[in-house]
mmCIF file of C-alpha atoms and ligand atoms in Angstrom:
data_model
loop_
_atom_site.group_PDB
_atom_site.id
_atom_site.type_symbol
_atom_site.label_atom_id
_atom_site.label_comp_id
_atom_site.label_asym_id
_atom_site.label_seq_id
_atom_site.Cartn_x
_atom_site.Cartn_y
_atom_site.Cartn_z
ATOM 1 C CA MET A 27 28.511 -54.736 -45.846
ATOM 2 C CA ILE A 28 25.101 -52.925 -46.318
ATOM 3 C CA ARG A 29 22.120 -55.162 -44.965
ATOM 4 C CA GLU A 30 18.964 -55.380 -46.899
ATOM 5 C CA PRO A 31 16.896 -53.039 -44.553
ATOM 6 C CA LYS A 32 18.396 -55.192 -41.570
ATOM 7 C CA ARG A 33 16.009 -58.060 -41.814
ATOM 8 C CA PRO A 34 16.223 -61.456 -43.472
ATOM 9 C CA ILE A 35 15.185 -62.210 -46.965
ATOM 10 C CA ILE A 36 13.453 -65.829 -46.204
ATOM 11 C CA THR A 37 12.518 -67.211 -43.168
ATOM 12 C CA PRO A 38 11.084 -70.826 -41.980
ATOM 13 C CA ALA A 39 7.610 -69.759 -42.096
ATOM 14 C CA ASP A 40 8.148 -69.176 -45.919
ATOM 15 C CA VAL A 41 9.000 -72.894 -46.410
ATOM 16 C CA LYS A 42 6.378 -75.987 -46.333
ATOM 17 C CA PRO A 43 7.648 -78.919 -44.901
ATOM 18 C CA SER A 44 8.448 -81.788 -47.742
ATOM 19 C CA ARG A 45 6.620 -84.499 -45.528
ATOM 20 C CA ASP A 46 3.498 -84.068 -43.529
ATOM 21 C CA PHE A 47 5.344 -85.326 -40.052
ATOM 22 C CA LEU A 48 7.747 -83.010 -40.656
ATOM 23 C CA LYS A 49 8.303 -79.040 -39.401
ATOM 24 C CA VAL A 50 11.275 -76.617 -40.943
ATOM 25 C CA ASP A 51 13.801 -75.414 -38.379
ATOM 26 C CA GLY A 52 16.013 -73.479 -40.813
ATOM 27 C CA VAL A 53 16.526 -72.160 -44.156
ATOM 28 C CA PHE A 54 19.606 -70.863 -44.716
ATOM 29 C CA ASN A 55 23.424 -71.254 -46.510
ATOM 30 C CA CYS A 56 22.356 -71.148 -49.876
ATOM 31 C CA GLY A 57 23.840 -71.029 -53.236
ATOM 32 C CA ALA A 58 23.297 -67.978 -55.809
ATOM 33 C CA ALA A 59 23.170 -67.903 -59.350
ATOM 34 C CA LYS A 60 21.411 -66.180 -62.089
ATOM 35 C CA LEU A 61 19.720 -67.822 -64.982
ATOM 36 C CA GLY A 62 18.547 -65.558 -67.472
ATOM 37 C CA ASP A 63 16.786 -62.395 -65.680
ATOM 38 C CA GLU A 64 15.899 -64.659 -62.556
ATOM 39 C CA TYR A 65 17.576 -65.090 -59.364
ATOM 40 C CA ILE A 66 18.119 -68.795 -58.364
ATOM 41 C CA LEU A 67 19.037 -69.639 -54.785
ATOM 42 C CA LEU A 68 19.401 -73.255 -53.769
ATOM 43 C CA CYS A 69 18.978 -73.238 -50.075
ATOM 44 C CA ARG A 70 19.644 -75.684 -47.390
ATOM 45 C CA VAL A 71 16.278 -76.518 -45.660
ATOM 46 C CA ALA A 72 16.384 -78.190 -42.077
ATOM 47 C CA GLU A 73 13.543 -80.037 -40.876
ATOM 48 C CA SER A 74 12.906 -81.907 -37.784
ATOM 49 C CA CYS A 75 10.273 -84.282 -36.424
ATOM 50 C CA ARG A 76 6.946 -81.971 -35.778
ATOM 51 C CA GLU A 77 5.939 -83.947 -32.894
ATOM 52 C CA GLN A 78 7.857 -85.828 -30.324
ATOM 53 C CA GLU A 79 6.515 -89.047 -29.040
ATOM 54 C CA ASP A 80 6.535 -89.341 -25.262
ATOM 55 C CA GLY A 81 9.622 -90.577 -23.606
ATOM 56 C CA TYR A 82 11.557 -90.390 -26.924
ATOM 57 C CA VAL A 83 13.608 -87.767 -29.096
ATOM 58 C CA CYS A 84 12.412 -88.435 -32.723
ATOM 59 C CA ILE A 85 15.374 -87.850 -35.335
ATOM 60 C CA PRO A 86 14.417 -87.867 -39.138
ATOM 61 C CA VAL A 87 16.973 -90.039 -41.216
ATOM 62 C CA TYR A 88 16.625 -91.044 -45.149
ATOM 63 C CA ASN A 89 16.988 -95.082 -45.799
ATOM 64 C CA GLU A 90 18.418 -95.604 -49.111
ATOM 65 C CA LYS A 91 17.418 -98.896 -48.976
ATOM 66 C CA THR A 92 13.544 -98.362 -49.211
ATOM 67 C CA GLU A 93 14.150 -94.537 -50.273
ATOM 68 C CA ARG A 94 12.079 -92.970 -47.749
ATOM 69 C CA LEU A 95 12.283 -90.855 -44.800
ATOM 70 C CA GLU A 96 12.652 -93.131 -41.309
ATOM 71 C CA VAL A 97 12.343 -91.677 -37.653
ATOM 72 C CA VAL A 98 14.731 -93.196 -35.340
ATOM 73 C CA LYS A 99 13.629 -92.781 -31.948
ATOM 74 C CA LEU A 100 15.958 -92.354 -29.046
ATOM 75 C CA ASP A 101 14.867 -93.291 -25.434
ATOM 76 C CA ARG A 102 14.792 -90.248 -23.634
ATOM 77 C CA GLU A 103 15.963 -91.657 -20.202
ATOM 78 C CA GLU A 104 19.175 -93.446 -21.888
ATOM 79 C CA VAL A 105 19.648 -90.075 -23.860
ATOM 80 C CA GLY A 106 20.176 -88.160 -20.273
ATOM 81 C CA HIS A 107 23.163 -90.066 -19.475
ATOM 82 C CA LYS A 108 24.471 -91.205 -22.415
ATOM 83 C CA TYR A 109 24.273 -88.316 -24.736
ATOM 84 C CA ASP A 110 25.155 -84.808 -24.816
ATOM 85 C CA MET A 111 22.559 -82.379 -26.571
ATOM 86 C CA SER A 112 24.236 -78.951 -25.527
ATOM 87 C CA ASP A 113 24.827 -78.578 -29.060
ATOM 88 C CA SER A 114 21.246 -77.665 -30.932
ATOM 89 C CA ARG A 115 22.608 -78.810 -34.190
ATOM 90 C CA MET A 116 23.890 -82.121 -33.427
ATOM 91 C CA ILE A 117 23.772 -85.317 -30.693
ATOM 92 C CA PHE A 118 26.967 -86.178 -29.211
ATOM 93 C CA ARG A 119 27.619 -89.594 -27.234
ATOM 94 C CA LYS A 120 30.338 -90.164 -24.903
ATOM 95 C CA ASN A 121 32.781 -92.838 -25.125
ATOM 96 C CA ALA A 122 34.585 -94.372 -21.842
ATOM 97 C CA SER A 123 37.336 -92.549 -22.357
ATOM 98 C CA GLY A 124 35.341 -89.174 -22.458
ATOM 99 C CA ILE A 125 35.853 -88.817 -26.183
ATOM 100 C CA LYS A 126 32.838 -87.246 -27.654
ATOM 101 C CA LYS A 127 31.432 -88.430 -30.916
ATOM 102 C CA ILE A 128 28.466 -87.118 -33.115
ATOM 103 C CA LYS A 129 25.842 -89.532 -32.733
ATOM 104 C CA TYR A 130 23.384 -88.259 -34.921
ATOM 105 C CA LEU A 131 22.327 -84.796 -36.329
ATOM 106 C CA THR A 132 19.053 -83.089 -34.713
ATOM 107 C CA SER A 133 17.388 -82.189 -38.035
ATOM 108 C CA LEU A 134 17.756 -83.614 -41.795
ATOM 109 C CA SER A 135 18.982 -80.729 -44.693
ATOM 110 C CA HIS A 136 17.923 -80.876 -48.223
ATOM 111 C CA LEU A 137 17.987 -78.718 -50.830
ATOM 112 C CA ARG A 138 15.172 -76.129 -51.788
ATOM 113 C CA LEU A 139 14.928 -73.609 -54.974
ATOM 114 C CA ALA A 140 14.216 -70.552 -54.650
ATOM 115 C CA ARG A 141 13.214 -68.052 -57.354
ATOM 116 C CA SER A 142 12.851 -64.212 -57.520
ATOM 117 C CA ARG A 143 12.806 -61.055 -60.062
ATOM 118 C CA ASP A 144 14.506 -58.576 -58.327
ATOM 119 C CA GLY A 145 17.040 -60.742 -56.004
ATOM 120 C CA ILE A 146 15.189 -59.487 -53.041
ATOM 121 C CA HIS A 147 11.697 -60.986 -52.778
ATOM 122 C CA PHE A 148 12.433 -65.002 -53.265
ATOM 123 C CA ARG A 149 9.554 -67.607 -53.739
ATOM 124 C CA VAL A 150 10.402 -70.860 -52.240
ATOM 125 C CA GLU A 151 9.323 -74.288 -53.888
ATOM 126 C CA GLU A 152 7.124 -76.576 -52.057
ATOM 127 C CA GLN A 153 9.121 -79.540 -52.897
ATOM 128 C CA PRO A 154 12.735 -80.365 -52.450
ATOM 129 C CA ALA A 155 14.952 -79.465 -55.896
ATOM 130 C CA LEU A 156 16.026 -83.016 -55.960
ATOM 131 C CA PRO A 157 15.422 -86.342 -53.965
ATOM 132 C CA PHE A 158 17.838 -87.967 -51.738
ATOM 133 C CA SER A 159 20.287 -90.665 -53.244
ATOM 134 C CA GLY A 160 22.333 -93.407 -51.702
ATOM 135 C CA ARG A 161 23.761 -94.432 -48.164
ATOM 136 C CA TYR A 162 25.944 -90.979 -48.230
ATOM 137 C CA GLU A 163 23.092 -88.705 -47.676
ATOM 138 C CA ARG A 164 21.195 -90.536 -44.812
ATOM 139 C CA TRP A 165 21.644 -87.560 -42.827
ATOM 140 C CA GLY A 166 20.794 -85.375 -45.309
ATOM 141 C CA MET A 167 22.243 -82.720 -48.058
ATOM 142 C CA GLU A 168 24.011 -79.436 -46.737
ATOM 143 C CA ASP A 169 25.280 -76.077 -47.848
ATOM 144 C CA PRO A 170 25.162 -75.991 -51.503
ATOM 145 C CA ARG A 171 27.502 -73.726 -53.953
ATOM 146 C CA ILE A 172 26.797 -73.005 -56.868
ATOM 147 C CA THR A 173 29.367 -72.131 -59.656
ATOM 148 C CA TYR A 174 28.560 -70.967 -63.307
ATOM 149 C CA MET A 175 31.263 -72.354 -65.327
ATOM 150 C CA GLU A 176 31.409 -70.011 -68.163
ATOM 151 C CA GLU A 177 33.264 -71.818 -71.074
ATOM 152 C CA GLU A 178 30.736 -74.713 -70.584
ATOM 153 C CA GLY A 179 27.383 -73.206 -70.051
ATOM 154 C CA ARG A 180 26.559 -75.224 -67.082
ATOM 155 C CA PHE A 181 26.017 -74.774 -63.262
ATOM 156 C CA CYS A 182 28.084 -77.246 -60.718
ATOM 157 C CA ILE A 183 26.728 -77.576 -57.723
ATOM 158 C CA THR A 184 28.872 -78.531 -54.589
ATOM 159 C CA TYR A 185 27.474 -79.773 -51.635
ATOM 160 C CA THR A 186 27.886 -81.453 -48.304
ATOM 161 C CA ALA A 187 26.546 -85.228 -48.302
ATOM 162 C CA VAL A 188 26.051 -86.521 -44.622
ATOM 163 C CA SER A 189 25.649 -89.628 -42.931
ATOM 164 C CA GLU A 190 27.258 -91.852 -40.311
ATOM 165 C CA LEU A 191 30.370 -92.568 -41.971
ATOM 166 C CA GLY A 192 30.983 -88.459 -41.990
ATOM 167 C CA ALA A 193 30.350 -85.286 -44.099
ATOM 168 C CA MET A 194 31.722 -85.272 -47.763
ATOM 169 C CA PRO A 195 31.481 -82.982 -50.934
ATOM 170 C CA GLY A 196 29.344 -84.242 -53.416
ATOM 171 C CA LEU A 197 28.835 -82.800 -57.095
ATOM 172 C CA LEU A 198 25.919 -82.243 -59.339
ATOM 173 C CA LEU A 199 25.512 -80.328 -62.902
ATOM 174 C CA THR A 200 22.514 -78.627 -64.038
ATOM 175 C CA ARG A 201 21.883 -76.516 -66.875
ATOM 176 C CA ASP A 202 18.033 -75.199 -65.892
ATOM 177 C CA PHE A 203 17.926 -76.182 -62.141
ATOM 178 C CA LYS A 204 15.266 -78.937 -63.086
ATOM 179 C CA GLU A 205 16.845 -81.813 -64.161
ATOM 180 C CA PHE A 206 20.244 -82.450 -62.117
ATOM 181 C CA GLU A 207 23.433 -85.133 -63.023
ATOM 182 C CA ARG A 208 24.746 -86.549 -60.158
ATOM 183 C CA LEU A 209 28.679 -87.034 -60.037
ATOM 184 C CA GLY A 210 28.714 -88.375 -56.929
ATOM 185 C CA ALA A 211 31.173 -87.721 -54.099
ATOM 186 C CA ILE A 212 34.700 -86.017 -55.120
ATOM 187 C CA PHE A 213 36.259 -86.075 -51.840
ATOM 188 C CA PRO A 214 36.334 -88.301 -48.760
ATOM 189 C CA PRO A 215 35.181 -87.712 -45.429
ATOM 190 C CA GLU A 216 35.571 -85.337 -43.179
ATOM 191 C CA ASN A 217 35.756 -82.949 -45.557
ATOM 192 C CA LYS A 218 33.480 -79.824 -46.497
ATOM 193 C CA ASP A 219 33.082 -76.595 -47.731
ATOM 194 C CA VAL A 220 34.178 -77.244 -51.455
ATOM 195 C CA VAL A 221 33.894 -74.315 -54.007
ATOM 196 C CA LEU A 222 34.691 -74.678 -57.623
ATOM 197 C CA PHE A 223 36.680 -71.625 -59.751
ATOM 198 C CA PRO A 224 34.254 -70.754 -62.386
ATOM 199 C CA ARG A 225 37.101 -71.461 -65.408
ATOM 200 C CA LYS A 226 39.817 -73.458 -65.837
ATOM 201 C CA ILE A 227 43.644 -72.690 -65.185
ATOM 202 C CA GLY A 228 45.942 -73.646 -67.204
ATOM 203 C CA GLY A 229 43.784 -76.468 -68.303
ATOM 204 C CA LEU A 230 42.777 -77.898 -65.336
ATOM 205 C CA TYR A 231 39.645 -77.509 -63.074
ATOM 206 C CA TYR A 232 40.359 -75.866 -59.238
ATOM 207 C CA ALA A 233 38.544 -76.510 -56.164
ATOM 208 C CA CYS A 234 38.966 -75.290 -52.421
ATOM 209 C CA HIS A 235 38.032 -78.087 -49.937
ATOM 210 C CA ARG A 236 38.483 -78.319 -46.306
ATOM 211 C CA PRO A 237 39.720 -81.276 -44.858
ATOM 212 C CA VAL A 238 39.163 -81.831 -40.895
ATOM 213 C CA PRO A 239 42.389 -83.464 -39.690
ATOM 214 C CA TYR A 240 41.805 -85.860 -36.609
ATOM 215 C CA GLU A 241 44.804 -86.045 -34.684
ATOM 216 C CA ILE A 242 47.560 -83.837 -36.571
ATOM 217 C CA GLY A 243 46.315 -80.438 -38.094
ATOM 218 C CA THR A 244 43.555 -78.248 -37.911
ATOM 219 C CA PRO A 245 40.645 -77.605 -40.301
ATOM 220 C CA ASP A 246 42.228 -75.274 -42.802
ATOM 221 C CA ILE A 247 41.659 -74.225 -46.521
ATOM 222 C CA TRP A 248 43.137 -76.426 -49.142
ATOM 223 C CA MET A 249 43.506 -76.396 -52.921
ATOM 224 C CA ALA A 250 43.118 -79.322 -55.547
ATOM 225 C CA SER A 251 43.009 -79.510 -59.418
ATOM 226 C CA SER A 252 40.899 -81.825 -61.414
ATOM 227 C CA PRO A 253 41.201 -82.546 -65.347
ATOM 228 C CA ASP A 254 37.067 -83.732 -65.192
ATOM 229 C CA LEU A 255 35.583 -82.378 -62.034
ATOM 230 C CA VAL A 256 35.569 -86.072 -60.886
ATOM 231 C CA HIS A 257 39.375 -86.925 -59.928
ATOM 232 C CA TRP A 258 41.369 -84.439 -57.734
ATOM 233 C CA GLY A 259 45.020 -84.258 -56.948
ATOM 234 C CA GLY A 260 47.785 -81.474 -56.546
ATOM 235 C CA HIS A 261 46.544 -81.030 -52.954
ATOM 236 C CA ARG A 262 47.860 -77.236 -51.565
ATOM 237 C CA HIS A 263 47.499 -75.856 -48.228
ATOM 238 C CA VAL A 264 46.297 -72.230 -48.763
ATOM 239 C CA CYS A 265 45.462 -71.141 -45.880
ATOM 240 C CA GLY A 266 45.305 -72.069 -41.828
ATOM 241 C CA VAL A 267 43.200 -70.970 -38.756
ATOM 242 C CA HIS A 268 44.847 -68.298 -36.934
ATOM 243 C CA GLU A 269 46.120 -68.819 -33.245
ATOM 244 C CA GLU A 270 43.947 -65.911 -31.735
ATOM 245 C CA GLY A 271 40.754 -63.973 -32.798
ATOM 246 C CA TRP A 272 37.954 -64.472 -35.192
ATOM 247 C CA GLU A 273 39.247 -67.435 -37.022
ATOM 248 C CA ASN A 274 41.294 -69.703 -34.522
ATOM 249 C CA GLY A 275 38.463 -72.576 -34.808
ATOM 250 C CA ARG A 276 38.032 -73.259 -38.176
ATOM 251 C CA ILE A 277 38.035 -71.880 -41.542
ATOM 252 C CA GLY A 278 36.510 -72.848 -44.928
ATOM 253 C CA SER A 279 35.678 -71.395 -48.155
ATOM 254 C CA GLY A 280 32.266 -69.541 -48.354
ATOM 255 C CA VAL A 281 31.037 -68.356 -51.925
ATOM 256 C CA PRO A 282 32.922 -69.576 -55.140
ATOM 257 C CA PRO A 283 35.755 -67.485 -56.182
ATOM 258 C CA LEU A 284 35.063 -64.785 -58.254
ATOM 259 C CA TYR A 285 37.435 -63.299 -60.881
ATOM 260 C CA THR A 286 38.451 -59.987 -60.572
ATOM 261 C CA ASP A 287 41.388 -57.921 -62.343
ATOM 262 C CA ARG A 288 43.353 -58.435 -59.379
ATOM 263 C CA GLY A 289 43.197 -61.716 -58.766
ATOM 264 C CA TRP A 290 40.478 -64.134 -57.476
ATOM 265 C CA LEU A 291 38.476 -62.750 -54.793
ATOM 266 C CA HIS A 292 37.404 -65.335 -52.027
ATOM 267 C CA ILE A 293 34.679 -64.825 -49.293
ATOM 268 C CA TYR A 294 35.351 -67.546 -46.799
ATOM 269 C CA HIS A 295 34.047 -68.242 -43.019
ATOM 270 C CA GLY A 296 36.118 -68.269 -40.225
ATOM 271 C CA ALA A 297 35.058 -69.541 -36.832
ATOM 272 C CA ASP A 298 36.316 -69.185 -33.092
ATOM 273 C CA ALA A 299 36.468 -71.593 -30.321
ATOM 274 C CA HIS A 300 33.089 -70.608 -29.291
ATOM 275 C CA ASN A 301 31.657 -71.300 -32.662
ATOM 276 C CA ARG A 302 30.883 -67.593 -33.674
ATOM 277 C CA TYR A 303 31.077 -67.803 -37.194
ATOM 278 C CA CYS A 304 32.385 -64.555 -39.370
ATOM 279 C CA LEU A 305 32.917 -64.105 -42.916
ATOM 280 C CA GLY A 306 36.822 -62.902 -44.366
ATOM 281 C CA ALA A 307 37.801 -61.859 -47.663
ATOM 282 C CA MET A 308 41.036 -62.822 -49.263
ATOM 283 C CA LEU A 309 42.526 -62.376 -52.737
ATOM 284 C CA THR A 310 44.784 -65.365 -54.471
ATOM 285 C CA ASP A 311 46.986 -65.273 -57.842
ATOM 286 C CA LEU A 312 44.760 -65.399 -61.169
ATOM 287 C CA GLU A 313 47.643 -67.908 -62.661
ATOM 288 C CA GLU A 314 48.630 -69.833 -59.214
ATOM 289 C CA PRO A 315 45.546 -69.502 -57.530
ATOM 290 C CA TRP A 316 46.874 -71.094 -54.247
ATOM 291 C CA LYS A 317 48.968 -68.059 -53.753
ATOM 292 C CA ILE A 318 47.582 -65.594 -51.259
ATOM 293 C CA LEU A 319 48.015 -61.680 -52.460
ATOM 294 C CA ALA A 320 46.203 -60.183 -49.448
ATOM 295 C CA GLN A 321 43.803 -61.100 -46.836
ATOM 296 C CA SER A 322 41.678 -59.397 -44.072
ATOM 297 C CA SER A 323 42.622 -59.277 -40.894
ATOM 298 C CA ARG A 324 38.885 -58.262 -39.574
ATOM 299 C CA PRO A 325 35.759 -59.728 -40.355
ATOM 300 C CA ILE A 326 34.002 -58.159 -43.668
ATOM 301 C CA LEU A 327 30.485 -59.376 -41.955
ATOM 302 C CA GLU A 328 30.123 -60.499 -38.187
ATOM 303 C CA PRO A 329 27.196 -61.843 -36.275
ATOM 304 C CA ARG A 330 25.718 -58.247 -34.986
ATOM 305 C CA GLU A 331 21.642 -58.166 -36.080
ATOM 306 C CA ALA A 332 19.628 -59.977 -33.589
ATOM 307 C CA TYR A 333 18.401 -62.112 -36.360
ATOM 308 C CA GLU A 334 21.940 -63.070 -36.711
ATOM 309 C CA GLN A 335 22.517 -63.190 -32.859
ATOM 310 C CA GLU A 336 19.610 -65.783 -32.479
ATOM 311 C CA GLY A 337 18.090 -68.435 -33.736
ATOM 312 C CA PHE A 338 18.943 -72.285 -34.063
ATOM 313 C CA PHE A 339 22.207 -71.686 -33.524
ATOM 314 C CA GLY A 340 23.200 -68.222 -32.960
ATOM 315 C CA GLY A 341 25.952 -66.068 -33.565
ATOM 316 C CA VAL A 342 26.470 -67.502 -37.028
ATOM 317 C CA VAL A 343 26.911 -65.484 -40.596
ATOM 318 C CA PHE A 344 27.773 -68.136 -43.250
ATOM 319 C CA ALA A 345 27.948 -67.500 -46.842
ATOM 320 C CA CYS A 346 27.775 -69.790 -49.608
ATOM 321 C CA GLY A 347 26.330 -68.045 -52.888
ATOM 322 C CA CYS A 348 26.765 -64.419 -54.232
ATOM 323 C CA VAL A 349 25.653 -62.840 -57.328
ATOM 324 C CA ALA A 350 28.493 -60.256 -59.031
ATOM 325 C CA GLU A 351 26.723 -57.254 -60.618
ATOM 326 C CA GLY A 352 28.609 -54.418 -61.925
ATOM 327 C CA ALA A 353 30.950 -52.850 -59.372
ATOM 328 C CA GLY A 354 29.399 -54.625 -56.555
ATOM 329 C CA LEU A 355 28.420 -58.249 -54.922
ATOM 330 C CA THR A 356 25.331 -59.474 -53.473
ATOM 331 C CA VAL A 357 25.925 -62.005 -50.726
ATOM 332 C CA TYR A 358 23.284 -64.158 -49.437
ATOM 333 C CA TYR A 359 24.379 -65.560 -46.111
ATOM 334 C CA GLY A 360 22.826 -67.983 -43.657
ATOM 335 C CA ALA A 361 22.250 -66.327 -40.244
ATOM 336 C CA ALA A 362 21.931 -68.007 -37.040
ATOM 337 C CA ASP A 363 21.491 -71.612 -39.225
ATOM 338 C CA ASP A 364 17.726 -70.896 -39.945
ATOM 339 C CA LYS A 365 17.084 -67.750 -41.805
ATOM 340 C CA ILE A 366 18.643 -65.907 -45.422
ATOM 341 C CA ALA A 367 19.690 -62.675 -45.313
ATOM 342 C CA ARG A 368 21.020 -60.410 -48.167
ATOM 343 C CA ALA A 369 24.013 -57.281 -48.029
ATOM 344 C CA GLU A 370 25.648 -55.923 -50.552
ATOM 345 C CA LEU A 371 29.172 -55.063 -50.821
ATOM 346 C CA SER A 372 31.631 -53.112 -53.094
ATOM 347 C CA LEU A 373 34.847 -54.992 -54.562
ATOM 348 C CA GLU A 374 36.625 -51.712 -53.715
ATOM 349 C CA GLU A 375 36.062 -51.619 -50.173
ATOM 350 C CA ILE A 376 36.945 -55.378 -49.838
ATOM 351 C CA PHE A 377 40.162 -54.686 -51.739
ATOM 352 C CA ASN A 378 41.042 -51.741 -49.427
ATOM 353 C CA SER A 379 39.843 -53.593 -46.454
ATOM 354 C CA MET A 380 42.359 -56.118 -47.155
ATOM 355 C CA GLU A 381 46.084 -56.207 -45.969
ATOM 356 C CA TRP A 382 48.696 -57.185 -48.814
ATOM 357 C CA VAL A 383 51.318 -59.954 -48.438
HETATM 358 C C1 LIG B 417 28.759 -76.051 -39.595
HETATM 359 C C2 LIG B 417 28.762 -75.499 -41.366
HETATM 360 C C3 LIG B 417 27.477 -74.758 -41.608
HETATM 361 C C4 LIG B 417 26.823 -74.368 -40.568
HETATM 362 C C5 LIG B 417 27.897 -74.173 -39.256
HETATM 363 C C6 LIG B 417 27.295 -73.021 -38.162
HETATM 364 O O1 LIG B 417 30.228 -76.237 -39.555
HETATM 365 O O2 LIG B 417 28.893 -76.673 -42.238
HETATM 366 O O3 LIG B 417 26.298 -75.838 -41.964
HETATM 367 O O4 LIG B 417 26.002 -73.491 -40.706
HETATM 368 O O5 LIG B 417 28.705 -75.084 -39.187
HETATM 369 O O6 LIG B 417 26.445 -73.952 -37.492
#
């Protein structure tokens, strides 16, 4: 991959906080699309409280009853012995048997549009693209992916709704990125990384999803089909984590599958046991999209530049969006969970990097 002159293209300094009492911690993991001549990114913007009150850890959350943001205050002394704050993304609580459960996220994410004429210089809008809605978004909206449904001329946006009930994928529809229709939750928690295929296969919509099994199994990529985008079934296991190496912790879909004459091209993420996130590629069958034809054994992009290694959560490259133009792809990816970077790659090189199975 060729990185845009080795620098991020959007950073928190380019983003205005959505409320006076918040500050922007990160702008990252964006869906991407083209609408006419314009490049559109739908970015995840993570915000936390600008000021911390003496003696408290303050966390913003959405209250679906008042439809406003509120601040949860945790006693700092209690935090010291009850909670584990070693991960910058979340606060864990240990129970009596020592099992760690996520108690809060340290920031609240919403979705924000950024627009550009050249695909490199983006203007970030001043307000969220849409407000939070309902109890499943109390802890935010994360990691949007945009699929342009070719036959219908509309964009489907999948994202992760997060609350104390878990992380679960939701679906939005839009034609213009001004009006959004909400179709609600499409998979139960815990599930993330849902990407939709841009066209029906055998009369059905297809999606990749990533359930997180609790007692048996690992966080792997699955596929499901649906007659209407809302009711999903026909679940199939597609690809699992590896025992060794860069994808031995968790894997999940990245950008929505791309149609190529050799098969569906998937760019996905793999994380190791130390939460180092890289990108990999795989090709699946055009008619039976759950069948893997080829796969990269090494990452096609890994955190190497300083802005990928250091940040809100370092050592992460995480792609949700790309734009295909000619024989190449432009991938927009989150770097260290706080910036957006851009890289170009040729389809030919990706095909050459994969091993056929
Ligand atoms: C999570 C993902 C992303 C994030 C990575 C790395 O599992 O859902 O939101 O970028 O971890 O922190």
